[in-house]
Tab-separated table of C-alpha atoms and ligand atoms in Angstrom:
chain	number	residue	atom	x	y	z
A	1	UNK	CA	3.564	-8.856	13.547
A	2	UNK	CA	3.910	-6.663	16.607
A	3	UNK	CA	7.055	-5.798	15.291
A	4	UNK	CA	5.900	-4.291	12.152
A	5	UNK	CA	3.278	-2.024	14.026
A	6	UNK	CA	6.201	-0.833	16.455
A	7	UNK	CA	7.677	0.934	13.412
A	8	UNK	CA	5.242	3.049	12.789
A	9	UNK	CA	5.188	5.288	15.633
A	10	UNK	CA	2.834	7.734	14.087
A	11	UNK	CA	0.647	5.197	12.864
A	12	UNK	CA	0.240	4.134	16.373
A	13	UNK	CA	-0.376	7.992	18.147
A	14	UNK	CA	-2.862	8.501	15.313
A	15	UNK	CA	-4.832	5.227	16.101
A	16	UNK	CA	-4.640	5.495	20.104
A	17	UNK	CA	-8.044	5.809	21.747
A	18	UNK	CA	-9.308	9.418	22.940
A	19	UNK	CA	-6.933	11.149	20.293
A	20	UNK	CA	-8.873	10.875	17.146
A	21	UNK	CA	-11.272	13.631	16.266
A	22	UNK	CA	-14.988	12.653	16.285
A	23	UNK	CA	-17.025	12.372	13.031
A	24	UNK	CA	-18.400	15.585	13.548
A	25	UNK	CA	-15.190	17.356	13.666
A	26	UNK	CA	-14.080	15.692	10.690
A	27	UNK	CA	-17.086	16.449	8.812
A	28	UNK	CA	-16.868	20.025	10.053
A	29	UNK	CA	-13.423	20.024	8.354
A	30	UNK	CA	-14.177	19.039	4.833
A	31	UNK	CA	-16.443	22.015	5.395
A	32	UNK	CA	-14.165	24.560	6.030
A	33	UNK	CA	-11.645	22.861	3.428
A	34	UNK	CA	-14.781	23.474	0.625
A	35	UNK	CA	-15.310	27.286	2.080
A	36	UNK	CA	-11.570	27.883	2.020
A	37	UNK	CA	-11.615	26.739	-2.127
A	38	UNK	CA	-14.438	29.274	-3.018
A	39	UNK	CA	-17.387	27.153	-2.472
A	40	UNK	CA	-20.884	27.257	-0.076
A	41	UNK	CA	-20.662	24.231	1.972
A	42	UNK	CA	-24.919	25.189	2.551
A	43	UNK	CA	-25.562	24.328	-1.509
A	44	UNK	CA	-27.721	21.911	-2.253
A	45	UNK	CA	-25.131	20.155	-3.800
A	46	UNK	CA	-22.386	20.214	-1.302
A	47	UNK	CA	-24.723	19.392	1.525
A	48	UNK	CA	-23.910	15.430	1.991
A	49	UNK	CA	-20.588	15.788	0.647
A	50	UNK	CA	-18.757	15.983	4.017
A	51	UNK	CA	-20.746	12.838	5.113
A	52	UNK	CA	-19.657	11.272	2.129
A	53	UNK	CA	-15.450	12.388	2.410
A	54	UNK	CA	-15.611	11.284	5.860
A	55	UNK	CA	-17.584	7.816	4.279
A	56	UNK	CA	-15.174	7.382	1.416
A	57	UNK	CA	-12.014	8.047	3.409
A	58	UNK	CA	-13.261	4.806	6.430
A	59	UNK	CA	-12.761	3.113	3.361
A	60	UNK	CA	-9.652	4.224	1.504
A	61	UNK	CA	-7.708	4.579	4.886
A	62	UNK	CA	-8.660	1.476	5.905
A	63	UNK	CA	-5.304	0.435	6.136
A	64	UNK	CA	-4.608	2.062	9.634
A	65	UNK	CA	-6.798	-0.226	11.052
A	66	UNK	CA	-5.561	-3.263	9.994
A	67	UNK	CA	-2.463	-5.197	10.438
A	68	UNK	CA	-0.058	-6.982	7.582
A	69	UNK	CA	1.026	-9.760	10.236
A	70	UNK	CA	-2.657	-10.907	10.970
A	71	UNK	CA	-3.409	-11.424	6.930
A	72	UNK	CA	-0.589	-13.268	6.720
A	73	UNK	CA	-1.059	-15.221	9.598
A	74	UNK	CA	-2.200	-19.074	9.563
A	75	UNK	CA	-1.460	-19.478	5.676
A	76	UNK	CA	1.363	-21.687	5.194
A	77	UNK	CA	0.242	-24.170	2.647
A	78	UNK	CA	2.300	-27.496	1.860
A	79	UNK	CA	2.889	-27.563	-1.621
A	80	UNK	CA	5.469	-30.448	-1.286
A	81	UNK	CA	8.559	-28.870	-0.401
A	82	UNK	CA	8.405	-26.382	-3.083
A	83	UNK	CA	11.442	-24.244	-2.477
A	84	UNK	CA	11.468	-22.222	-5.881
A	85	UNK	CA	10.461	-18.774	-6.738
A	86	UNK	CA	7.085	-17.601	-5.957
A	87	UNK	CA	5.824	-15.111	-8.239
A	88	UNK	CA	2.606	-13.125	-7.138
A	89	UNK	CA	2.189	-10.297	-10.254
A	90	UNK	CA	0.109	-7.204	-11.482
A	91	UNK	CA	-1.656	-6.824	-8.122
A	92	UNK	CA	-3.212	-3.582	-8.760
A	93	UNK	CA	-3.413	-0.932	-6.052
A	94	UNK	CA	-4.767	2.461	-5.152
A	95	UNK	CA	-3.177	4.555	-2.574
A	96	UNK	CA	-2.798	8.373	-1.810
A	97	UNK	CA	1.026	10.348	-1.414
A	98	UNK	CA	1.590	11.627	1.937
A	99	UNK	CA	2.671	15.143	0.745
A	100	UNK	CA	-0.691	16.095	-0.996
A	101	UNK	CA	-2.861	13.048	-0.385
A	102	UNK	CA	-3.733	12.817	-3.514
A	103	UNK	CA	-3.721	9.511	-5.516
A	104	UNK	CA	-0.826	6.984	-7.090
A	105	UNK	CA	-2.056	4.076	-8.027
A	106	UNK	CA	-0.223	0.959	-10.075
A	107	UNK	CA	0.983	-2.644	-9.584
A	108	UNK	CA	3.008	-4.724	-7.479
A	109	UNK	CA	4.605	-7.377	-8.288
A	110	UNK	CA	6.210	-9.377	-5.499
A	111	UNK	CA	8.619	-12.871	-5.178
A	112	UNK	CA	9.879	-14.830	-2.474
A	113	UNK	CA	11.613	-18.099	-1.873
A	114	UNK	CA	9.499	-20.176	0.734
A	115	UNK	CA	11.632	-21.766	3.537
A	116	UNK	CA	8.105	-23.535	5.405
A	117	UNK	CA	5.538	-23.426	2.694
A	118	UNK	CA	4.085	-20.535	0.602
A	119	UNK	CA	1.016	-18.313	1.434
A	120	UNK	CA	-2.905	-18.013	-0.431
A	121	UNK	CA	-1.661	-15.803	-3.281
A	122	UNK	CA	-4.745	-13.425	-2.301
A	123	UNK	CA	-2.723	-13.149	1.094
A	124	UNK	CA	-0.257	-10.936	-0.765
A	125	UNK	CA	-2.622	-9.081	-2.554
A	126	UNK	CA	-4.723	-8.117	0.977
A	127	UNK	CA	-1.101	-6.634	2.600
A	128	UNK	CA	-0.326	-4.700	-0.496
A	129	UNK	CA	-4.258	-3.386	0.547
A	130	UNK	CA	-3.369	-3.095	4.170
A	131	UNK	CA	-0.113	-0.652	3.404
A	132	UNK	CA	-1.737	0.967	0.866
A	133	UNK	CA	-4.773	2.172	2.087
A	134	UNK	CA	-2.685	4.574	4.290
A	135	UNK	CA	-1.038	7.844	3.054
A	136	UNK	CA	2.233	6.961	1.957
A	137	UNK	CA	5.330	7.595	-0.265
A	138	UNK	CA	6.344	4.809	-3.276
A	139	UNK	CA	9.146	4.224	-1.337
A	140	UNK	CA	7.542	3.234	2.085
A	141	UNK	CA	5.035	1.145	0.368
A	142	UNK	CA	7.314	-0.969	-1.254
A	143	UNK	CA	9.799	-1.091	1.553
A	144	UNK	CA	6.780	-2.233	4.058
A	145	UNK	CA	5.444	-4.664	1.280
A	146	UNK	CA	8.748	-6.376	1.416
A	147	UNK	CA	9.693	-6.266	5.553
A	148	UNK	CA	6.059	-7.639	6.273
A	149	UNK	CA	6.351	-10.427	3.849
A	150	UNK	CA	9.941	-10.729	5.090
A	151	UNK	CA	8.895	-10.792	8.873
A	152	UNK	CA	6.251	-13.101	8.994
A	153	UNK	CA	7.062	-15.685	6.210
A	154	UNK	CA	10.999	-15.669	6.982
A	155	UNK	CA	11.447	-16.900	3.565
A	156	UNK	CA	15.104	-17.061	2.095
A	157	UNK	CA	14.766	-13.677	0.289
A	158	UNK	CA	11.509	-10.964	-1.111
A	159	UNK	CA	11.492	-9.250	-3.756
A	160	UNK	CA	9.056	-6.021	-4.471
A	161	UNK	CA	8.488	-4.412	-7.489
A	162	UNK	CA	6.059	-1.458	-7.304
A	163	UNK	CA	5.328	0.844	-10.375
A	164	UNK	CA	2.696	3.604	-10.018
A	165	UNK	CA	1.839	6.745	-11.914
A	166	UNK	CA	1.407	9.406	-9.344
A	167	UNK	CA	-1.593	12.554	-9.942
A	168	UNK	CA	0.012	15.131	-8.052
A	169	UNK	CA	2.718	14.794	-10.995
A	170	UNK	CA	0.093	14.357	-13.387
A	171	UNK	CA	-2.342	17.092	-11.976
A	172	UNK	CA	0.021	19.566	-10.398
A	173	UNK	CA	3.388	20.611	-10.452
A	174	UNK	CA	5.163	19.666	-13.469
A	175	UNK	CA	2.091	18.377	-15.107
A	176	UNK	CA	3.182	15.350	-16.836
A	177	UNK	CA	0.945	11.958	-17.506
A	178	UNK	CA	1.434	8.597	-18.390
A	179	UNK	CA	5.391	9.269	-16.297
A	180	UNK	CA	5.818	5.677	-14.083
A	181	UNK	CA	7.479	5.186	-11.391
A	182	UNK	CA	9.390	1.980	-10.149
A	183	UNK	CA	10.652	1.339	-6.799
A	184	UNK	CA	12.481	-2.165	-5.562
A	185	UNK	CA	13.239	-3.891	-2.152
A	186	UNK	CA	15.314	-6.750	-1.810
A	187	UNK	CA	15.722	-8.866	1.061
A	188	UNK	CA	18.038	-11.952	1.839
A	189	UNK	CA	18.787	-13.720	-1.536
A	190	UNK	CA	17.397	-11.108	-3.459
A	191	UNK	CA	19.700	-8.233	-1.768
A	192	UNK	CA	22.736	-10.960	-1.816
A	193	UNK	CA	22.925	-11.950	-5.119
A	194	UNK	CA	22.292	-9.398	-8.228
A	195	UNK	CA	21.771	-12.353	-10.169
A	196	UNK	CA	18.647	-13.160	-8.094
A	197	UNK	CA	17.474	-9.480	-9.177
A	198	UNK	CA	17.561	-9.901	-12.274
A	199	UNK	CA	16.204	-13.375	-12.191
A	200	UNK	CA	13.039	-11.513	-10.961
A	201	UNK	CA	13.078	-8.497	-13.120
A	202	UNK	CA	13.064	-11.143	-15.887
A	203	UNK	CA	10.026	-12.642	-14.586
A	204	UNK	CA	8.150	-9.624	-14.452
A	205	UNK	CA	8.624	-8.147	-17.493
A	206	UNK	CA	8.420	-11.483	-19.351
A	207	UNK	CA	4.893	-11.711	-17.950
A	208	UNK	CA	3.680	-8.321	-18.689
A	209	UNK	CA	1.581	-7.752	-21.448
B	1	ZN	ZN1	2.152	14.055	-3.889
């Protein structure tokens, strides 16, 4: 699990002790941020509302305080040797792009082949939470998804399937809704054998409703 954290050098500056900015400087910045957009930061309106960013964003960056290998930890269940697929689908999540942290939010849907046992399906669900409760890119969340699973499980292969709709397409920029995205990771059997792929693909999208 120590592994996974190493990768994430920034992760780790932004989380050492002494560098973070107190909650009064972070307040203090949602204020300027709502001064530099046009507004009075004094209104009656505004007045909590840089208690409540710095409130709302303990809880949707949660994910830099917690680590994948620790949820998945302790989980192996015996389910009799079961060496087939595992299947773990439509596990929503909400997350925010790195470039404008602003939101993308979808599902992941997520296989492996157990080698030891399999894990609580809820265990997948809380590291898709743990990865993407940070600022991130489609690409790195899916990617991480898989290694984590990959690292700690050693199963014979993962599989990752994110699709998301992202709002600084749908908000900004080119200004189109409804436009998803999917990203795939393979490991082991998965990245070995195409077959395996679409073995998977076939599962998700024969599940979907
Ligand atoms: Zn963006």
């Amino acid at each position: 699990m120590d592994a996974i954290i190493k990768q994430h050098p920034a992760l780790k500056a932004a989380n050492a002790e002494g560098q973070r900015p107190s909650r009064d400087q972070a307040e203090e910045a949602v204020r300027t941020l709502l001064s530099y957009i046009g507004e009075d930061p004094a209104r009656e309106g505004l007045k909590d509302t840089p208690k409540r960013v710095v409130n709302a964003y303990a809880e949707l960056y949660a994910g830099y305080k917690q680590e994948p290998g620790v949820v998945l930890e302790r989980v192996f269940e015996d389910v009799g040797g079961y060496q087939d697929i595992v299947l773990v689908q439509d596990i929503p999540f909400y997350s925010h792009c790195e470039h404008h942290m602003v939101p993308f939010y979808g599902k992941v849907h997520a296989a492996y082949y157990p080698t030891d046992g399999v894990v609580g399906l809820s265990k997948i669900a809380r590291v898709v939470e743990v990865f993407a409760r940070r600022l991130q890119t489609q690409e790195n969340l899916t990617a991480q998804i898989a290694e984590a699973i990959d690292q700690v499980l050693k199963p014979r292969g993962v599989a990752v399937l994110v699709e998301a709709e992202h709002m600084c397409m749908a908000m900004r920029g080119i200004k189109k809704s409804g436009v998803l995205t999917t990203t795939t990771r393979f490991t082991g059997l998965f990245a070995d054998d195409p077959a395996e792929q679409v073995r998977f693909i076939t599962l998700v999208r024969g599940g979907q409703r």
